[in-house]
Tab-separated table of C-alpha atoms in Angstrom:
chain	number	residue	atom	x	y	z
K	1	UNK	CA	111.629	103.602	83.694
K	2	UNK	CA	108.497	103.430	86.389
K	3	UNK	CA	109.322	104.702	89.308
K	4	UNK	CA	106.841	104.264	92.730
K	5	UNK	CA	106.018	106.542	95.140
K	6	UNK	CA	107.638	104.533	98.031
K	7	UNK	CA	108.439	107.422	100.105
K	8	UNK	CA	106.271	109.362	102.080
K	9	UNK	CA	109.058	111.666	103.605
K	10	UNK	CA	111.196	113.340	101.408
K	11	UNK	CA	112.666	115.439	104.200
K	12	UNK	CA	113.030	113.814	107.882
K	13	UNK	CA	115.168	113.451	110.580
K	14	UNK	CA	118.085	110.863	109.832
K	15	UNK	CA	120.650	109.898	112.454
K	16	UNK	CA	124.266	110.879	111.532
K	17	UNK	CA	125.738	107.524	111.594
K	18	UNK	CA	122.580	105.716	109.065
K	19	UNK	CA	123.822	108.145	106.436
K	20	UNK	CA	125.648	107.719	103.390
K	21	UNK	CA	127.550	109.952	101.258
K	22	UNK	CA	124.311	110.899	99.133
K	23	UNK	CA	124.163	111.840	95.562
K	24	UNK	CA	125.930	114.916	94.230
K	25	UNK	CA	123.049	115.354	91.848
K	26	UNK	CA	120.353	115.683	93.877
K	27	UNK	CA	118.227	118.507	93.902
K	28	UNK	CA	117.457	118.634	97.745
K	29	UNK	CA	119.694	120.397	100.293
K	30	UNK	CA	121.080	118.549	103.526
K	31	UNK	CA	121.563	120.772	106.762
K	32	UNK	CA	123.625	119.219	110.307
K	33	UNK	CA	121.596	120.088	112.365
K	34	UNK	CA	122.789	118.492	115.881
K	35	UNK	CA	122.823	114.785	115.867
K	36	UNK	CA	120.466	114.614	112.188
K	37	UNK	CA	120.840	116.002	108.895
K	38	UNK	CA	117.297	117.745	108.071
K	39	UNK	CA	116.552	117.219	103.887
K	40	UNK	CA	114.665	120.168	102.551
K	41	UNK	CA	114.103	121.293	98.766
K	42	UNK	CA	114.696	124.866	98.715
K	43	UNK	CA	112.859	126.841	95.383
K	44	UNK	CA	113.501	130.401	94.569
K	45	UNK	CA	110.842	132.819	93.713
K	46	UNK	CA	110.277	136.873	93.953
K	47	UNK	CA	108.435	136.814	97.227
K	48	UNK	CA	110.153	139.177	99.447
K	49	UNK	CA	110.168	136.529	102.723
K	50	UNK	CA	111.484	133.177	103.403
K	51	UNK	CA	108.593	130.654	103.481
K	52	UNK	CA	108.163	127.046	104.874
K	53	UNK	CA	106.213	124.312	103.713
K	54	UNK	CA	105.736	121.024	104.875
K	55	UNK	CA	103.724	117.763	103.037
K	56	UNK	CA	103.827	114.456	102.086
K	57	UNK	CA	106.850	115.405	100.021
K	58	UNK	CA	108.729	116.838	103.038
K	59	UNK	CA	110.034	120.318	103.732
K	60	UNK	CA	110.179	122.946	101.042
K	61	UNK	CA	111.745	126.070	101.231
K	62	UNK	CA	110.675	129.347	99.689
K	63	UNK	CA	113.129	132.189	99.459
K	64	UNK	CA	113.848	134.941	97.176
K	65	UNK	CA	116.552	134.983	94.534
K	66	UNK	CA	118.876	137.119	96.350
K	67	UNK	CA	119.003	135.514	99.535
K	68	UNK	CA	122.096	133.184	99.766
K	69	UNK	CA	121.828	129.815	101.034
K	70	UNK	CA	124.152	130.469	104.262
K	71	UNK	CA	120.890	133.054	105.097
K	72	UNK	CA	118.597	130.169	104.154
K	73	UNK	CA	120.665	127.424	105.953
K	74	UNK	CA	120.056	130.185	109.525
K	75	UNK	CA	116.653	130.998	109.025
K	76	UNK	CA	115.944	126.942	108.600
K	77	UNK	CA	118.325	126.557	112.290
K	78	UNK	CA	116.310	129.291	113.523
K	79	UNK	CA	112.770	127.543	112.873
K	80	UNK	CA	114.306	123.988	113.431
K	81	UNK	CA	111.903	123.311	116.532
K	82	UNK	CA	108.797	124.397	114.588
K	83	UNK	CA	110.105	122.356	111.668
K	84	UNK	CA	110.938	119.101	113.509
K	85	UNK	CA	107.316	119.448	115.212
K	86	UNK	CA	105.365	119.428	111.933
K	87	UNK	CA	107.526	116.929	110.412
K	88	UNK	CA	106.898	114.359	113.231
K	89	UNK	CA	103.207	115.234	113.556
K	90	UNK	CA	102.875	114.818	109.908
K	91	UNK	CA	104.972	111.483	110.256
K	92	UNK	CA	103.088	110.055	112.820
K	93	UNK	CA	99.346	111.054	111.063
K	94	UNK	CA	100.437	109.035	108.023
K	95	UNK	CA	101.601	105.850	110.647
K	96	UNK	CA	98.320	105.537	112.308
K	97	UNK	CA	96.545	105.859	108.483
K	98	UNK	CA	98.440	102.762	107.714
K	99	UNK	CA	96.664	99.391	107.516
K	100	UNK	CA	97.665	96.535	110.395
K	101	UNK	CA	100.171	94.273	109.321
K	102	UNK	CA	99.103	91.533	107.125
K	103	UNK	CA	98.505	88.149	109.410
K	104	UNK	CA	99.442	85.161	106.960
K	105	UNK	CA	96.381	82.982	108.255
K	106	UNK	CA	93.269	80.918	106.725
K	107	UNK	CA	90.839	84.229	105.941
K	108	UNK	CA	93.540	85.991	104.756
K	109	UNK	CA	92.690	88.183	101.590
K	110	UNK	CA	95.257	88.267	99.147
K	111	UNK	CA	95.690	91.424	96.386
K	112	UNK	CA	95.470	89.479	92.806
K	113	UNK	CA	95.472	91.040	89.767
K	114	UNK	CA	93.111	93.877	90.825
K	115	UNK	CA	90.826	91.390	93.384
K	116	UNK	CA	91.648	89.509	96.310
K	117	UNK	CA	91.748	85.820	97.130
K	118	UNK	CA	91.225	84.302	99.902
K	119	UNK	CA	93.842	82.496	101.944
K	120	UNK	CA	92.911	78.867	102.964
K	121	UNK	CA	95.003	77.436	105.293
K	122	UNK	CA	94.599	73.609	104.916
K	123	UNK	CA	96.653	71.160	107.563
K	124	UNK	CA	98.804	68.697	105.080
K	125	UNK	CA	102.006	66.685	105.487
K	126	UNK	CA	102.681	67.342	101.379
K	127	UNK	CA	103.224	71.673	100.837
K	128	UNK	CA	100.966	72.380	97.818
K	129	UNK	CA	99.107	75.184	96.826
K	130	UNK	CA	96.510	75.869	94.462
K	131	UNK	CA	94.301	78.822	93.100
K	132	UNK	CA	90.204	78.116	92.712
K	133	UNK	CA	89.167	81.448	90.694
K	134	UNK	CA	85.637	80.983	90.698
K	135	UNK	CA	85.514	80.392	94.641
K	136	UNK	CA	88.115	83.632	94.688
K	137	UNK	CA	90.113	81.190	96.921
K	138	UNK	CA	94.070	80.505	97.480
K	139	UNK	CA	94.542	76.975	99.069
K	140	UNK	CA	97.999	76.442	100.743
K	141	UNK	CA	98.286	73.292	102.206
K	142	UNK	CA	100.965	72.828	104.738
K	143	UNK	CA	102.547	70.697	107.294
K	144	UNK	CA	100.579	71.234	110.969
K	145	UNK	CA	103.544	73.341	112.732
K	146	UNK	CA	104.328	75.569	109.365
K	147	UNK	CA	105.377	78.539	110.673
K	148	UNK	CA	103.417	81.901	109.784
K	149	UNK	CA	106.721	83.031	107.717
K	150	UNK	CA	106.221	79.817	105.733
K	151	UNK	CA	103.165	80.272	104.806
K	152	UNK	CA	103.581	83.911	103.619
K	153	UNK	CA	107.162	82.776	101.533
K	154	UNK	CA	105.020	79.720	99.915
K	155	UNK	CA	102.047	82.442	98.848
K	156	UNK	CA	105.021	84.932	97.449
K	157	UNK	CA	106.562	81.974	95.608
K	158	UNK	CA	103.061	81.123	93.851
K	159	UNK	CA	102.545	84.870	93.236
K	160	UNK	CA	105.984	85.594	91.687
K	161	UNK	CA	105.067	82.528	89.368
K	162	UNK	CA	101.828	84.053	88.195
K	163	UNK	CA	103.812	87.380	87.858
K	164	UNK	CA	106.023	85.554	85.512
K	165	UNK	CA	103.433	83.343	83.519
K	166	UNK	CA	101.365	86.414	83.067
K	167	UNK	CA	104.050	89.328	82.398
K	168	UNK	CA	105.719	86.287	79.699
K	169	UNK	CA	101.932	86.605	77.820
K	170	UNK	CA	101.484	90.575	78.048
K	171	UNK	CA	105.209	91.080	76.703
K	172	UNK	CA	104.963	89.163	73.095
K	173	UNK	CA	101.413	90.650	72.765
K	174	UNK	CA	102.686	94.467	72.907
K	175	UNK	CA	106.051	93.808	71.688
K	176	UNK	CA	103.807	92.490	68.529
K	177	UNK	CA	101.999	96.012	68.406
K	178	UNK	CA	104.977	97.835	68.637
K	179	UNK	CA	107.686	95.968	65.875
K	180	UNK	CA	110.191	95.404	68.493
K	181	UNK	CA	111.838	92.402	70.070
K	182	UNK	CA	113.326	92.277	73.856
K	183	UNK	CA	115.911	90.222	74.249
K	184	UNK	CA	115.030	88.877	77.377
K	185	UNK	CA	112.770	89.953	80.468
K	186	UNK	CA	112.711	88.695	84.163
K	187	UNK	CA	111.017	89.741	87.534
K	188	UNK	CA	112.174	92.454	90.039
K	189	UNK	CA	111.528	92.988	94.034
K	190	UNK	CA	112.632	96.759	93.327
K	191	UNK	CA	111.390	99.452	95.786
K	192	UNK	CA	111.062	102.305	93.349
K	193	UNK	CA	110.681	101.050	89.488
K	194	UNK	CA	107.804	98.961	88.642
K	195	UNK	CA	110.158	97.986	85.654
K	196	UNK	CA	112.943	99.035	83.500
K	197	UNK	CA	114.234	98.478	80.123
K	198	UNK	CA	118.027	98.763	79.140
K	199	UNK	CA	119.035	99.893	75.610
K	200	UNK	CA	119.810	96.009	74.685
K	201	UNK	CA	116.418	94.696	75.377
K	202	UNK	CA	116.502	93.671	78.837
K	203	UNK	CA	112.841	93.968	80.461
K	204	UNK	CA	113.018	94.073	84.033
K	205	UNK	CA	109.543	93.993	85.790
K	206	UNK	CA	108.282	94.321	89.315
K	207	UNK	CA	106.696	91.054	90.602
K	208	UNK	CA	104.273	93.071	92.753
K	209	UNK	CA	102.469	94.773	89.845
K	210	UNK	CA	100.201	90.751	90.713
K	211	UNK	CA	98.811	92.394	92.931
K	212	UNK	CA	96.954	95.195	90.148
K	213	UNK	CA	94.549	94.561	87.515
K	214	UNK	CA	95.442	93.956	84.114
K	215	UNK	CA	95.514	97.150	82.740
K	216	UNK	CA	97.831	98.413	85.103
K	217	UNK	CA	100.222	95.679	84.135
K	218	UNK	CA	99.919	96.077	80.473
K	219	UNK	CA	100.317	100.238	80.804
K	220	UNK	CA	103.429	99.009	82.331
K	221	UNK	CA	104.356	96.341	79.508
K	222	UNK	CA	103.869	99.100	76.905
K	223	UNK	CA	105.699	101.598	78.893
K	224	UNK	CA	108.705	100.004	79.182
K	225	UNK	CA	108.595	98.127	75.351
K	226	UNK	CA	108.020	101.935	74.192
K	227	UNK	CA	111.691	102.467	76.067
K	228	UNK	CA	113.297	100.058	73.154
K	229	UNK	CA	112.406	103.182	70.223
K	230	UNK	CA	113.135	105.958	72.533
K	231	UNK	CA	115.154	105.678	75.751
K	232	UNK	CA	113.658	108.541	77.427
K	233	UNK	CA	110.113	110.276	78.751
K	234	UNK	CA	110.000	112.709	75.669
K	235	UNK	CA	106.822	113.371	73.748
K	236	UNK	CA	107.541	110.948	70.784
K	237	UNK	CA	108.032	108.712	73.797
K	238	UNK	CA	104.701	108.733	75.139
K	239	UNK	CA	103.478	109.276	71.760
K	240	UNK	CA	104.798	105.722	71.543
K	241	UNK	CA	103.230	104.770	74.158
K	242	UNK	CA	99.590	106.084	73.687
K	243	UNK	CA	100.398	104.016	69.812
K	244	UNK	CA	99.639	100.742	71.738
K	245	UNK	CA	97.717	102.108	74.512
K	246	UNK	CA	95.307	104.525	74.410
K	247	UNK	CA	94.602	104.500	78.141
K	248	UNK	CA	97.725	105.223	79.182
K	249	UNK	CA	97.157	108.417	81.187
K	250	UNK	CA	94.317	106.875	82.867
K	251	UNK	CA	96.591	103.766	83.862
K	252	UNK	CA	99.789	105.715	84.676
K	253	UNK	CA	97.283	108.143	87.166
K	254	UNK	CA	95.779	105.167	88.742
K	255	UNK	CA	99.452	103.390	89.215
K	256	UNK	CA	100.862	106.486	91.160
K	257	UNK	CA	97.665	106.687	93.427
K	258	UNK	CA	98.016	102.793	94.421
K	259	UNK	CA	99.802	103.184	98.070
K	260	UNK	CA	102.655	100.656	98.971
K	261	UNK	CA	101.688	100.392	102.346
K	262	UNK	CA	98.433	98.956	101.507
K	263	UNK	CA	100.101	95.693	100.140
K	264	UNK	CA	101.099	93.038	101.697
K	265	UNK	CA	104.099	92.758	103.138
K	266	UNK	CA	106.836	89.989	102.141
């Protein structure tokens, strides 16, 4: 399975009561700390002192081998106010890097398979819309008071249709390659897989991968067909992989550098 890099926190401040029960296989630690539970990965090394670090992954903690995690769990309460500090500054940096939110109006551009298109808005008592390629254009035509919400659910509902035309053509072609057959394959709004395969043949893919170029989508194609010969991320897997895509590495890089945020929101 592809996952996406959908969060840019890995350790934050999370109030108490928006919490679940979390999963007892997860490698980071949770620490009460007041009101919040602070997240934190905590590695073990030989250094001879506790160390902090905070990124786009969060906070991770550095400690030696024979300090036990009630002495970890203190020394993090102890620093909490120099913790909380960086994690908010470090929040708030990545907000204000974050494109304006998308206004659904004629001008519009529009991520399409690697390009953009851009959004006409055309005044019309029968909904259509239509896609002019050479003029790079997406014409929605709409009754006079459509709604701004309208207009973005009628350009999803075209895009999810070119996701499907165009996914149902890569999947035959690679499945070809490869000697397998899926038994079926259908569209996903996940937040974290671009697309998943189940041992049966069941190809789920992510409807937003429209918005890349071609090559990204195909990578993805051939990832998850490669999942039918070996359910895993092994060697022979990617071995499998590379078989009917050279370019793989190249693609899979690119895909994990594309940033969520700067698509549009539906």
């Amino acid at each position: 399975m592809l996952s996406t890099q959908q969060d840019l926190f890995a350790a934050e401040l999370t109030p108490l009561s928006a919490q679940g029960t979390g999963s007892a296989t997860s490698p980071k630690r949770r620490l009460h700390i007041g009101n919040h539970i602070l997240e934190f990965s905590l590695k073990r090394s030989t250094r001879r002192t506790i160390g902090f670090l905070i990124n786009d992954d969060g906070l991770r903690v550095t400690a030696p081998r024979w300090v036990s995690v009630a002495e970890i769990d203190n020394v993090v309460r102890d620093k909490q106010r120099w913790i909380f500090a960086k994690l908010n500054e470090r929040r708030d940096r990545k907000a204000r890097q974050l494109p304006a939110a998308m206004q659904w109006s004629d001008g519009a551009a529009v991520p399409y398979l690697g390009g953009t298109l851009t959004l006409r808005i055309v005044a019309h008592q029968r909904s259509t819309i239509s896609c002019n390629l050479e003029l790079a254009e997406l014409m929605v035509c709409l009754p006079v008071d459509a709604s701004e919400q309208q207009r973005k659910e009628c350009v999803q509902a075209w895009l999810q249709l070119e996701a499907k035309r165009i996914f149902g053509e890569r999947l035959p072609l690679y499945a070809d390659k490869l000697g397998v057959r899926y038994q079926s394959y259908a569209l996903s709004s996940a937040t974290r897989q671009w697309g998943s395969c189940t041992a049966d043949g069941r190809i789920r893919l992510n409807w937003r991968l429209i918005h890349f170029s071609l090559p990204l989508i195909d990578y993805v194609v051939a990832h998850e067909l490669s999942h039918l010969l070996e359910m895993n991320h092994g060697p022979r897997f990617w071995s499998t992989v590379q078989s009917i895509f050279p370019e793989f590495e190249v693609a899979r890089k690119t895909l994990r550098q594309q940033a969520p945020a700067t698509l549009p929101a539906f």
